[in-house]
Each structure stands twice: as C-alpha cells, then as structure tokens.
Coordinates of C-alpha atoms and ligand atoms in Angstrom, one line a residue:
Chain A
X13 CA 33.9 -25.7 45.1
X14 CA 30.5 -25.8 44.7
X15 CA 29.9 -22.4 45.0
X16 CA 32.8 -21.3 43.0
X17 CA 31.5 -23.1 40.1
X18 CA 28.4 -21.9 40.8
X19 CA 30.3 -17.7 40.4
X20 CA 31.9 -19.0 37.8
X21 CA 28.9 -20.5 35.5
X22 CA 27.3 -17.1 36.6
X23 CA 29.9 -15.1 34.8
X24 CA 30.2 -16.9 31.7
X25 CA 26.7 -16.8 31.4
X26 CA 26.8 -12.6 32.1
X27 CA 30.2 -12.2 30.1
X28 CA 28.8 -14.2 26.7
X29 CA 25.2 -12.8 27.4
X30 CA 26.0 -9.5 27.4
X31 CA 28.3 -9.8 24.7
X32 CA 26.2 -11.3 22.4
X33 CA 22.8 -9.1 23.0
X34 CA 25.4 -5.8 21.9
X35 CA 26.9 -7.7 19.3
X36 CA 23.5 -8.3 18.1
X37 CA 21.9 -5.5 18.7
X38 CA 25.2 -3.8 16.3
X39 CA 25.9 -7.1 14.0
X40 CA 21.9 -8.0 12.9
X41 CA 21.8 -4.3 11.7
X42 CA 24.8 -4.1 9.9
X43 CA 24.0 -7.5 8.4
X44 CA 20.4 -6.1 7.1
X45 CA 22.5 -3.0 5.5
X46 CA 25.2 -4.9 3.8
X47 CA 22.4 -7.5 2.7
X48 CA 20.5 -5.2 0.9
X49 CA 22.3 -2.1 -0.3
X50 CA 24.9 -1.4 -2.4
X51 CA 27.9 1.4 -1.4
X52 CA 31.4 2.1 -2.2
X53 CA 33.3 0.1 0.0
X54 CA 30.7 -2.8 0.9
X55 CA 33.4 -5.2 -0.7
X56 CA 35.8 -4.5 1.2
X57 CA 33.3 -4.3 4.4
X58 CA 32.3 -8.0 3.8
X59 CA 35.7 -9.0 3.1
X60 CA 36.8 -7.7 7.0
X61 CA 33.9 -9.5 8.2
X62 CA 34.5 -12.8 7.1
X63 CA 37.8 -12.0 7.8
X64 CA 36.4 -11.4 11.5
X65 CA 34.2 -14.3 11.1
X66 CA 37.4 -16.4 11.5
X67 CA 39.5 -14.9 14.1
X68 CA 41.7 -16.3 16.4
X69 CA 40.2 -15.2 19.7
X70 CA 43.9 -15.0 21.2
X71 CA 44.4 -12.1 18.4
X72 CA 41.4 -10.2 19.3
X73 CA 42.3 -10.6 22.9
X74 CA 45.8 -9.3 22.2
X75 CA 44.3 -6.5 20.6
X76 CA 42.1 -6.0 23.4
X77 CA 44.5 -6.2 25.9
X78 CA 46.9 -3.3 24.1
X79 CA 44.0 -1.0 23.5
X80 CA 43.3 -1.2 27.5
X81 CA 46.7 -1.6 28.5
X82 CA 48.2 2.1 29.9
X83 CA 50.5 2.5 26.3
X84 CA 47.5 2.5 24.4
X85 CA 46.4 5.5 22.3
X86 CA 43.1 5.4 24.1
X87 CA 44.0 4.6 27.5
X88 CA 41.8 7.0 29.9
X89 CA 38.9 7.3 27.6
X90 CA 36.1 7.2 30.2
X91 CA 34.2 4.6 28.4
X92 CA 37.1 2.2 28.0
X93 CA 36.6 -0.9 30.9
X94 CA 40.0 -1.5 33.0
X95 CA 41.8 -4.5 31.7
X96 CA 41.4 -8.0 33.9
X97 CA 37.5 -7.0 34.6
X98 CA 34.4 -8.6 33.3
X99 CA 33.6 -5.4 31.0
X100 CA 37.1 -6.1 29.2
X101 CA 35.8 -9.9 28.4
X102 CA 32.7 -8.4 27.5
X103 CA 34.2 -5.8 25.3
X104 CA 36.8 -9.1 23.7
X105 CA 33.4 -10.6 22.9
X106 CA 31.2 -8.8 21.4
X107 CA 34.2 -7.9 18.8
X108 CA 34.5 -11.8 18.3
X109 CA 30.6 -12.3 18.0
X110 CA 30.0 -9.4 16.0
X111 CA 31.7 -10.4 12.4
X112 CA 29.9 -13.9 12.9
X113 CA 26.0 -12.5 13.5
X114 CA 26.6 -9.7 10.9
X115 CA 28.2 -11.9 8.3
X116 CA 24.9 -14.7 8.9
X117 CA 22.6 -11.9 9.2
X118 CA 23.8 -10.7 5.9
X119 CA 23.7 -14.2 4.0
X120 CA 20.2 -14.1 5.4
X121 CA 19.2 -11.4 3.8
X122 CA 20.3 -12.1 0.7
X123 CA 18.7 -15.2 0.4
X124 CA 15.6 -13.5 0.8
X125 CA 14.0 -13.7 -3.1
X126 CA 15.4 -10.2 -4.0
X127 CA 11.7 -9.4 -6.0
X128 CA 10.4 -9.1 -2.4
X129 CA 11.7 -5.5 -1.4
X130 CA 10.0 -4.2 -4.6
X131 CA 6.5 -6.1 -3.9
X132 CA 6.3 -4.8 -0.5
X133 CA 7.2 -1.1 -1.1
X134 CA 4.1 -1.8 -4.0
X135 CA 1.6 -2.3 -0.7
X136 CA 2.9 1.0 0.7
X137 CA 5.6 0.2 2.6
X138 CA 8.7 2.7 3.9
X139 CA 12.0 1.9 2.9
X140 CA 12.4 1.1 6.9
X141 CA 9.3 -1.3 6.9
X142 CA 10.5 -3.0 3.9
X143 CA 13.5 -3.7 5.5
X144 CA 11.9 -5.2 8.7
X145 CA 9.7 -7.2 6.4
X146 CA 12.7 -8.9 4.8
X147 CA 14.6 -9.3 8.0
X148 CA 11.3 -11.2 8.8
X149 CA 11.4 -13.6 6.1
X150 CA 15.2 -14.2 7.4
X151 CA 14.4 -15.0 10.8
X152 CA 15.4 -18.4 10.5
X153 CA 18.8 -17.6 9.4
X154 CA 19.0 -14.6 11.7
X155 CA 18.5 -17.2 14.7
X156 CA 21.5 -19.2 13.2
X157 CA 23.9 -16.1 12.8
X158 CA 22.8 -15.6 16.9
X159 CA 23.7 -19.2 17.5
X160 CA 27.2 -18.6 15.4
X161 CA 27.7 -15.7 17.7
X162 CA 26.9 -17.6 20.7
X163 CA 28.5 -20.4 19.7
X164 CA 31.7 -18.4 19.1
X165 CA 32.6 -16.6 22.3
X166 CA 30.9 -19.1 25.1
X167 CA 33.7 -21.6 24.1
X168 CA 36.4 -19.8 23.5
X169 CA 39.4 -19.4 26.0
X170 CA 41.6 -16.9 24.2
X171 CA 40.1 -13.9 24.8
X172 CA 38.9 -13.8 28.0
X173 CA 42.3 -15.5 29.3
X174 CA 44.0 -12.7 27.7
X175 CA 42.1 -9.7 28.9
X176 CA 40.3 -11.3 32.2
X177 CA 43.5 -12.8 33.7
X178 CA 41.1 -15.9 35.3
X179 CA 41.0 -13.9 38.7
X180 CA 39.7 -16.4 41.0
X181 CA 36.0 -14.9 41.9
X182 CA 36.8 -12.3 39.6
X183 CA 37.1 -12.7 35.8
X184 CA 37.5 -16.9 36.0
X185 CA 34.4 -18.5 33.3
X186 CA 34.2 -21.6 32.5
X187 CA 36.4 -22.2 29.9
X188 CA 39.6 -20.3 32.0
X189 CA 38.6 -22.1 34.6
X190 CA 38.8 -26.3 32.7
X191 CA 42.3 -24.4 31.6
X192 CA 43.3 -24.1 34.9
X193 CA 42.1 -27.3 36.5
X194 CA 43.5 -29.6 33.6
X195 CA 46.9 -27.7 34.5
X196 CA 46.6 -28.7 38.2
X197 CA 45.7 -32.1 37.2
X198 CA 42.3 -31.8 39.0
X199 CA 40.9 -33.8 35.9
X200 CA 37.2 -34.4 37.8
X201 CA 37.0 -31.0 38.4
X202 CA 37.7 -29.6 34.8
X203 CA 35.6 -32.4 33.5
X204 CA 33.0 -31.3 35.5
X205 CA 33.1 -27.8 34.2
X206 CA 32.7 -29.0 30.9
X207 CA 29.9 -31.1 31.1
X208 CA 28.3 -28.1 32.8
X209 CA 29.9 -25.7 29.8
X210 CA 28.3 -28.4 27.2
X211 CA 25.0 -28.8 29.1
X212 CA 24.5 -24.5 29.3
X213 CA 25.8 -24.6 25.3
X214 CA 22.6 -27.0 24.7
X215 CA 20.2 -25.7 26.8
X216 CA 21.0 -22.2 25.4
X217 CA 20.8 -23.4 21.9
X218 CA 17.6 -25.4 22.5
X219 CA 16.2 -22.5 23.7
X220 CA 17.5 -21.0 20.4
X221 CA 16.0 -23.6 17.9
X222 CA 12.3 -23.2 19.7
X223 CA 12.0 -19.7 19.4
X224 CA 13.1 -20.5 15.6
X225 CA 10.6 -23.3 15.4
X226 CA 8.2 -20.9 17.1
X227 CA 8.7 -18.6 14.7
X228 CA 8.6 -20.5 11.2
X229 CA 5.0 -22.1 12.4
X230 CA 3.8 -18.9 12.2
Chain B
X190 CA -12.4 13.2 -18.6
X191 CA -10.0 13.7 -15.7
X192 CA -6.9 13.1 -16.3
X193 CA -4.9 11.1 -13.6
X194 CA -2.1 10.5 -14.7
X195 CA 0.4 12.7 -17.5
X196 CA 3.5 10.6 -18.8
X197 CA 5.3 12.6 -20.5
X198 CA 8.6 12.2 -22.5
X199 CA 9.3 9.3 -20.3
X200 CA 12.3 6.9 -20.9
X201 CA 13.9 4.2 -18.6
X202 CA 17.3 3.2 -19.8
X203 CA 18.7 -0.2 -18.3
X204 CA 22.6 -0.7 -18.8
X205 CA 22.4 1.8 -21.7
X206 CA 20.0 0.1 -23.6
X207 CA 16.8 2.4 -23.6
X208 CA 13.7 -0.6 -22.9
X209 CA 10.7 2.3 -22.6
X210 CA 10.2 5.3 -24.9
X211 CA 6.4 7.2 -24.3
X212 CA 6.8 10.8 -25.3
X213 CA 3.2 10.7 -24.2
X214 CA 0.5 8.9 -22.6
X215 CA -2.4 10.2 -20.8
X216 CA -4.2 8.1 -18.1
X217 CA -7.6 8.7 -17.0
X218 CA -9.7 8.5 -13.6
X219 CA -11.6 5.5 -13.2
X220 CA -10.7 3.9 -16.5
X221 CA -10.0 0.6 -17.5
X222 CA -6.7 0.9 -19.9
X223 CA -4.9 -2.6 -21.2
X224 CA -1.5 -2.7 -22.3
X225 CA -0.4 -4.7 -24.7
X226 CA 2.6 -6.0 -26.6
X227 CA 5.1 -8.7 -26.7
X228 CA 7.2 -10.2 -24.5
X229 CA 10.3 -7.9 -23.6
X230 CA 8.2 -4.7 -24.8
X231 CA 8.6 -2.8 -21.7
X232 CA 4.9 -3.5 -19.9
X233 CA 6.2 -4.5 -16.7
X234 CA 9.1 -1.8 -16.7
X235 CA 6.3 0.9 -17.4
X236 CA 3.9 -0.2 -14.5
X237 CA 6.9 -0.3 -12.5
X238 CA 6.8 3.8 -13.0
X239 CA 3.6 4.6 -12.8
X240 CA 3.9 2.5 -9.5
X241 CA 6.9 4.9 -8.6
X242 CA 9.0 2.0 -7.7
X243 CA 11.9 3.1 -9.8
X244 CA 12.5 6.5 -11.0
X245 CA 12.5 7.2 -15.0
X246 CA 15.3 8.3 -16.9
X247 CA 14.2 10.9 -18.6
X248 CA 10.8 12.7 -18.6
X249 CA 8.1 12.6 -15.9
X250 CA 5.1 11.2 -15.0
X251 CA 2.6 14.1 -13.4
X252 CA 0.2 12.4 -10.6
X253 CA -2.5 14.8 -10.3
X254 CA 0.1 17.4 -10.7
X255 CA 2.5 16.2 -8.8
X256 CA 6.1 15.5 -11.0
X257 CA 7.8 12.0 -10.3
X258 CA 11.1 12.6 -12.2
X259 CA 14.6 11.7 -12.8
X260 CA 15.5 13.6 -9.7
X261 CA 12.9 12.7 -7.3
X262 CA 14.3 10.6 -4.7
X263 CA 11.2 9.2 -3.6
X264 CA 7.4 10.0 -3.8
X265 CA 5.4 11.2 -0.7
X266 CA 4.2 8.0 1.4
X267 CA 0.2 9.4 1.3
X268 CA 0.8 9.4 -2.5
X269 CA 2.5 6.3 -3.4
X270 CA -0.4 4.4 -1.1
X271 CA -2.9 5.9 -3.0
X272 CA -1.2 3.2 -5.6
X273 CA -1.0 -0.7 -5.6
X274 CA 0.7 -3.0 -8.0
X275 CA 0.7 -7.1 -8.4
X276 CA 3.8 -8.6 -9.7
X277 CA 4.0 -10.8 -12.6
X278 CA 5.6 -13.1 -10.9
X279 CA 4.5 -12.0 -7.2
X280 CA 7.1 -12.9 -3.9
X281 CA 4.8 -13.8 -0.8
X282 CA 5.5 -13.4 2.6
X283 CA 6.5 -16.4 4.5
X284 CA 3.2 -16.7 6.9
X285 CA -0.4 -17.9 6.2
X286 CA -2.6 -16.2 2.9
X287 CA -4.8 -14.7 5.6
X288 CA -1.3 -13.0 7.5
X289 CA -0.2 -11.8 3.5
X290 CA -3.7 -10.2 2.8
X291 CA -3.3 -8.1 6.4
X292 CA 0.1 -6.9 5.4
X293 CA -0.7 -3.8 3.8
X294 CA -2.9 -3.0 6.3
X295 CA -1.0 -3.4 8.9
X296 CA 1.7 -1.3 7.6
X297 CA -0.8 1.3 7.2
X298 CA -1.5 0.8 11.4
X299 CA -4.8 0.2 10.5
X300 CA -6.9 -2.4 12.9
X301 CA -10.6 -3.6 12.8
X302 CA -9.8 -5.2 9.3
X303 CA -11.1 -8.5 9.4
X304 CA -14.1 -8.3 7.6
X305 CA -12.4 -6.1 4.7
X306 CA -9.9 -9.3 5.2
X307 CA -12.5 -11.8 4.8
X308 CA -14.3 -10.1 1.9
X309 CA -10.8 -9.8 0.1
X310 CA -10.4 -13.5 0.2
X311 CA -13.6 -14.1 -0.7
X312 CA -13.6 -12.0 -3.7
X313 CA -10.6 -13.6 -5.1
X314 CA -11.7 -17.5 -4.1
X315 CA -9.5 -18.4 -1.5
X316 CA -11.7 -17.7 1.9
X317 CA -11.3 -21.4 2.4
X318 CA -7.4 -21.5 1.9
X319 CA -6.9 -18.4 4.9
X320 CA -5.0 -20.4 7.0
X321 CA -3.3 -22.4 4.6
X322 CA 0.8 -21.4 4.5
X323 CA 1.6 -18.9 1.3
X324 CA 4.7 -21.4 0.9
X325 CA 2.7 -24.3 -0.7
X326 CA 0.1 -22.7 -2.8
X327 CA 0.5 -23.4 -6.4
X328 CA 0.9 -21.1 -8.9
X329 CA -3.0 -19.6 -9.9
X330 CA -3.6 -19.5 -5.8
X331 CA -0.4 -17.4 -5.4
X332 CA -1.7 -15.0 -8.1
X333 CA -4.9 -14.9 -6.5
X334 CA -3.4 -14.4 -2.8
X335 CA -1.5 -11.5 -4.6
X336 CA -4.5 -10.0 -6.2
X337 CA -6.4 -10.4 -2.4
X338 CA -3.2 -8.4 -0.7
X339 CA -3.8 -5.5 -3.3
X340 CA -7.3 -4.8 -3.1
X341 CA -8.0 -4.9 0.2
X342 CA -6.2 -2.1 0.7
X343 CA -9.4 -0.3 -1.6
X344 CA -6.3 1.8 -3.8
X345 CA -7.4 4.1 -6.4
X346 CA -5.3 3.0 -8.8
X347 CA -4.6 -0.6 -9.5
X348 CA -1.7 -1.9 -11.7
X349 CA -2.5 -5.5 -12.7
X350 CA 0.7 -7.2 -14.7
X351 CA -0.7 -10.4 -16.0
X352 CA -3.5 -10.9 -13.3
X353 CA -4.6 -14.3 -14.7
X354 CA -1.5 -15.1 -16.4
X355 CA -1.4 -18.5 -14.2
X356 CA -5.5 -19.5 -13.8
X357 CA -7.7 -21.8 -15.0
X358 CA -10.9 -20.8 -17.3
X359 CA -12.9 -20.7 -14.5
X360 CA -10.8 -18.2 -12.5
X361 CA -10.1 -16.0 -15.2
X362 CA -13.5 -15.4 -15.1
X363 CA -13.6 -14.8 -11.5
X364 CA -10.6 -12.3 -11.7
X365 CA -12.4 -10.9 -14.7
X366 CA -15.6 -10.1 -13.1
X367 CA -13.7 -8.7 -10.2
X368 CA -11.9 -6.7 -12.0
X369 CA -14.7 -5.0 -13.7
X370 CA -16.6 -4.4 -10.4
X371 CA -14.1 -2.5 -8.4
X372 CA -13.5 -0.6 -11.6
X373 CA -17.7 0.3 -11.8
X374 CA -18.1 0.0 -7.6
X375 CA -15.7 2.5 -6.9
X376 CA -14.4 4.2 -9.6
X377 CA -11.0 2.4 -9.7
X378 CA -8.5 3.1 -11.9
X379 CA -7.0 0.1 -13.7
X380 CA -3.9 -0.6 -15.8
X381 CA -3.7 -4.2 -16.7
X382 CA -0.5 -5.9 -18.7
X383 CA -2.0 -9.1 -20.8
X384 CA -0.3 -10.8 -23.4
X385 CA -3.8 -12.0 -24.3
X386 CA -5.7 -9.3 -26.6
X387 CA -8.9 -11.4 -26.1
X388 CA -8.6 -10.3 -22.2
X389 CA -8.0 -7.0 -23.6
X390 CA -10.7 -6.6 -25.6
X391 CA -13.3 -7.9 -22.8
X392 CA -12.0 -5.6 -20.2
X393 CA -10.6 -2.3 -21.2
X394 CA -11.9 1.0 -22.1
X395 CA -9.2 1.7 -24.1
X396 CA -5.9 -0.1 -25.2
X397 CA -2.3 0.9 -25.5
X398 CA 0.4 -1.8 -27.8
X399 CA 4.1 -1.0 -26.5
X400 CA 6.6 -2.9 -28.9
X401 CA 10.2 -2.6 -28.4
X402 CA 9.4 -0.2 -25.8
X403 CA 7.5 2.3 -27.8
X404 CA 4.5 3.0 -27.5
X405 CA 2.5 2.5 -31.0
X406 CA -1.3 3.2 -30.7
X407 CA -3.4 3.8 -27.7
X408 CA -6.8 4.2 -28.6
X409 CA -10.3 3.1 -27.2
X410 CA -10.7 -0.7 -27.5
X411 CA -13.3 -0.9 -29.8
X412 CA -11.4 1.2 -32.6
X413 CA -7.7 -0.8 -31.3
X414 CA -9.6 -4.1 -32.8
X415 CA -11.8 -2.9 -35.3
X416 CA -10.0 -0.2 -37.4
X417 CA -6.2 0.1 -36.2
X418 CA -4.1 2.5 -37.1
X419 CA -1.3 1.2 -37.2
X420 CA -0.4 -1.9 -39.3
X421 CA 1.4 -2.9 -36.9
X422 CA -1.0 -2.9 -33.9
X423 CA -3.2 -4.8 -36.7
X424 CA -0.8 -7.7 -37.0
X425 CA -0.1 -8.2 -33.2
X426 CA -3.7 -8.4 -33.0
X427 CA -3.6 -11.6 -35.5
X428 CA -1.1 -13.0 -33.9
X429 CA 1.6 -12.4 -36.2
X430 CA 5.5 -11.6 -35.4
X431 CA 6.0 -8.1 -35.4
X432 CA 9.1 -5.8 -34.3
Ligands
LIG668 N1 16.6 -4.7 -14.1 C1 16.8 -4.8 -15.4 N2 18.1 -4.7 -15.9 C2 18.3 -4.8 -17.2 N3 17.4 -5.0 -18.1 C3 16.1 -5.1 -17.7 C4 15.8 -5.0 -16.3 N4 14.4 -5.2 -16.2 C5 14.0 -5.4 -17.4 N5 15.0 -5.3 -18.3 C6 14.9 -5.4 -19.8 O1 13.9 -4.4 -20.2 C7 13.1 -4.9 -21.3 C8 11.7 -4.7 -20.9 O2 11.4 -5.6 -19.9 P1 9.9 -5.7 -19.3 O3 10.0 -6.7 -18.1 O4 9.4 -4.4 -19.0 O5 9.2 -6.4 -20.5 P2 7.6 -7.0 -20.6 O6 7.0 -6.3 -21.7 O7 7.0 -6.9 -19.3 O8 7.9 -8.5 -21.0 P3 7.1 -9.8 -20.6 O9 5.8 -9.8 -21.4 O10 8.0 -10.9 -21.0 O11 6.8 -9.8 -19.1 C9 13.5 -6.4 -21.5 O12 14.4 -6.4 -22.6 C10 14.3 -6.7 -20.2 O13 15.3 -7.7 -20.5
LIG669 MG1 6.4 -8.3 -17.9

C-alpha cells in the first residue's frame, strides 16, 4: 500500500504539474493579450473563458475522451496521447487550468493603472517590454490565477476518471484513487489519501504565496 | 537656429471632437519653450505627439526630417529614445525609487549605471529616499521620482507636463534650477506644460498659449509678457477667463 500511494502521489503530482506549467506557459500569455488590447472578437474570447473558468471537469473529460476515442475526427493525429494514459489526464488538464490562469491573468492586467503602458513606452520601452513591465506589476495576481489553475485540476476527479480509467499503477492519482477506496469501504485508506491530497494542496500553495511574498518585497 | 522639431498642420481628433489644431509650430535645438493655456487646452495631448506616443490625425510632426504621421505605425526605437516625457500625473513602478530610476536604463541593456543613478536622485532631492517603496511616496516625491527616471537617461529632448505641479516652494526651486542646468549643461531641449505663467516667464526662451486647442501666439518670453499680440494671450496672462 505504501508504495502504491507513494506511485500514486507521484502521478498526481506529474499529471497536475505538467498540466499547469503548459497551461501556464499558453493561459498567462493569452491573459496579458486580452488584458491589454482591443480586437474584434475579444468579447466573445473572454466570454468562452469564463465560460471555461467554470466547467464541469466531467464535460471536459467527456470531450476529451471522444476526441481520443477511435470515432473522433482526429483520431491518429501523431500528436494526439492514447486515451487511459497519463498524457490524456495531462491533456484533460491543462484545458481545465487554462481558462482559469488566462481569465486571472487577464483581470491582472487590467488592474494594472492603465496610464502605466503609456509612461513606460515614454522611457523607451518596446511594445514587448511594456508588456513584460505590466505583467510585472501584476505578479501578485498572476501568482493567484496559478493557484486558481492549480487549485482547479489537483482536486478534481472528473476528468482524469474519464480519460485515465484509474488503472491501478497506471493512470490512478489521488483523487480516483479516495473514489475508489470510499467505494470499497476502505474508509482509512481513502482518508488517508486525502489528508496526503490536502497536505501536497498546502504545501504547493505555500510554496505559492512565498514566491508571491518574495516578490512583492521587492 | 536649428530646428528640431517641424509640426506641421497637426490635428488630434478624440471621438470626433478635434482637441489640438497647430497648422504650425517650430521647435528649436536646445531651447527652453513653455506651453501655456488652460485647463482642457490640449497641452498634455500635444506633448503626447511630439513624444510619439500617439499618432496625430492629420498633419505631421518632422523630427530632424524624419515624418511621424497619420500612417506611421510606430517611430524607430533609436529615435523615440532620443525622447523622454513625465506624466502629469506619473504611474510608478511597484519596486523601490532607486529600482524606478534604473528602469529606463535597464531597458536600454545598459549596466555600470549606479553613479548616473545616484547623481539622478540626488539632483532631484530624493538620494536619501532610494530605498524607500515608490508605493508610499506622497504626491511632490512621486513627481520628483518621475522627474529622476527621465533624466537619467541624459535624453535630448525633454517633455516636462507640470513638473512642479505637486511641490513645495522650496522644490520648485530645486526643479527649477535643474531644469535650467541640463538645458545650459548639455544643450537639452525642453518643452514644459505650466499652468503657472510666473514658471513660464522664469524659465523659457520662448512661450506658446494653446486655448481650446489652438495654438494662439508663440513668441519669445519676453515679448509673450511684455507686448502680446494677441488680446487674448494678454488676458490669460492676467488671469482673466478667456475662450
Ligand atoms: N483619451 C481621450 N479621449 C477623449 N478625450 C480626450 C482624451 N484625452 C484628452 N481628451 C480631451 O482632450 C482635451 C485636451 O486634453 P489635454 O489633456 O490635452 O488638456 P490639457 O491642456 O493638458 O489640460 P490640463 O491643463 O487640465 O491638464 C480635453 O478636452 C480632454 O477632455
Ligand atoms: Mg494636461
């Protein structure tokens, strides 16, 4: 048991970690462009996004599972992940995380006093280096929309059930895994899991709120 | 003298209202010119353009030759740098006075800039404050902090929109004097916005009054206060309403 668990803290770890550094590395972008231009068809770009923001991870996993699944329009695409694999949670993810760090990111940047942009292309700065200086100023709410994202897909059970199928030593995280135990009546076992889930959720996040801490002492 | 800057025919025109009108304005090298005029008279909008921050409406403004126009997207890095602007009401970075005075430079890659740092602060009164966070200054050491950012990046043209709008006597008169030594020091180029005609009158070689986004007289500051031509320019200078 013990070393199940410990595969199975392992994965959820990977799965959400992975997930949320591409979400990131997509959403905070997106977020910065939707913050601070205007284009035809940003309304209806935020709209999807908080739309996203508030998904039902079994939907996404749904949709997951019949864009993998052999009747799919993309099936054997050579980038698309077999369904009931890691890569298929990790795909189910980073579409859940993404909506909530680029919809943060974007309120972020907004709240940025709009004068800024203007006083910092004045000192000679490129559109690009305004932007990072304004993304700068929003760190502190940046941070958040990455806690929203983490927060988002290491707890939900959805998706990953869905799309992972809780193989034992395969696709089984934490939260399939309480799931499963609770079902089986093993009651110390899934309570276990989710004092560990809680503990990783807080030491993640703690981890989090220093860097942010770090950051605004500056 | 050498002219630096041609505006010529330029308008800016803000949800169809037209808020700046110079068919023509001619700004030299290493002057001192004040504008002047009352509130809502299109100061601010017109540093904005000679900044190239926004791009007119109609007309140009020739930098050394160079056209900023209607249709140009956006002015060559080397020559926009060679030009600085404070805010009216200027946004600080979230970080220390020292971090906002190294901005510029940094964004320019350029290291080895902590004496031209320190002298900046100095200049401007608030070597003491480096370390202090931009987020609780008060009002006059945010201007200053502002002013500090701009000139230590040594532009050759400086656009100054109420510099000591927020000050006390005492800094006025340290702006003032700064002021008028990086214009004789190194040649600088100044615009300044004032409200106050007094400022005017101490500083500038030569004044301009913009009312209702026209541009009414610009002459040197002497004949602006002594002998006007305008009556108009001879009323704002007495303080009365004019439009
Ligand atoms: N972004 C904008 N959109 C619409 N109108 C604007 C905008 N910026 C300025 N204006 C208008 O343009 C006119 C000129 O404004 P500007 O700020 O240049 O005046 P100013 O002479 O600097 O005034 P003050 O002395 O009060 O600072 C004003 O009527 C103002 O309301
Ligand atoms: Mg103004």
């Amino acid at each position: 048991m013990d070393a199940q668990a410990g595969e199975i803290v392992l994965l959820s770890l990977r799965v959400s970690g992975v997930a949320l550094f591409f979400s990131s590395l997509l959403g905070i972008p997106a977020g910065v462009l939707l913050g601070l231009n205007r284009f035809p068809g940003k309304r209806l770009a935020v709209i999807l996004i908080y739309t996203g923001m508030g998904f039902p991870p079994v939907v996404i996993g749904l949709l997951v599972y019949f864009l993998l699944s052999q009747r799919s329009p993309l099936a054997g695409l050579p980038f698309l992940p077999d369904l009931f694999t890691p890569e298929a949670m990790i795909l189910a993810q980073i579409i859940l995380a993404f909506p909530l760090v680029a919809g943060f990111t974007m309120t972020a940047i907004q709240a940025v006093d709009p004068a800024l942009r203007l006083q910092v292309m004045a000192l000679g700065a490129t559109r690009a280096q305004a932007a990072l200086s304004i993304l700068r100023e929003a760190r502190n709410g940046v941070i958040a929309a990455i806690v929203a994202g983490f927060g988002g897909i290491i707890s939900e059970v959805g998706a990953v059930m869905m799309v992972g199928g809780n193989i034992a030593g395969r696709t089984r995280v934490l939260t399939t895994a309480i799931v499963l135990e609770t079902r089986q009546g093993n009651f110390e076992a899934a309570l276990s899991l989710s004092l560990i889930l809680l503990g990783m959720a807080f030491v993640v996040n703690a981890l989090l709120f220093i860097l942010q801490d770090r950051w605004q002492n500056d | 003298m050498d002219i630096l800057y041609r505006v010529e025919g330029l308008q800016q025109i803000y949800q169809n209202r037209t808020v700046l009108d110079v068919p023509e304005l001619d700004i030299y090298r290493g002057e001192i010119l004040a504008v002047v005029g009352p509130s809502g008279a299109g100061k601010s909008t017109l540093l904005r353009l000679l900044a190239f921050l926004e791009s007119p409406a109609r007309g140009q403004i020739l930098f050394e030759n160079y056209p900023f126009t209607p249709l140009t997207a956006e002015m060559p890095l080397s020559l926009r740098r060679r030009v600085t602007m404070v805010f009216q009401r200027p946004v600080l970075l979230h970080d220390s006075v020292r971090a906002n005075v190294m901005y510029g430079l940094r964004l320019r890659g350029e290291r080895d800039h902590h004496s031209r740092v320190e002298q900046a602060l100095r200049e401007v009164g608030m070597d003491r404050m480096a370390h202090v966070r931009a987020r609780t200054l008060s009002g006059g050491e945010i201007q200053r902090t502002a002013l500090a950012r701009a000139i230590v990046l040594q532009p050759e043209v400086l656009l100054l929109d109420e510099p000591t709008a927020n000050l006390d006597p005492y800094n006025v008169r340290l702006i003032e004097d700064l002021i008028q030594r990086l214009n004789r020091q190194y040649g600088m180029t100044l615009v300044i916005v004032t409200h106050n005609v007094f400022q005017a009158r101490r500083l500038a070689h030569r004044t301009a009054l913009l009312l209702d986004g026209k541009l009414i007289e610009v002459r040197d500051t002497h004949t602006f206060f002594e002998s006007p031509g305008d009556a108009r320019t001879r009323a704002f200078i007495h303080g009365e309403w004019v439009c």
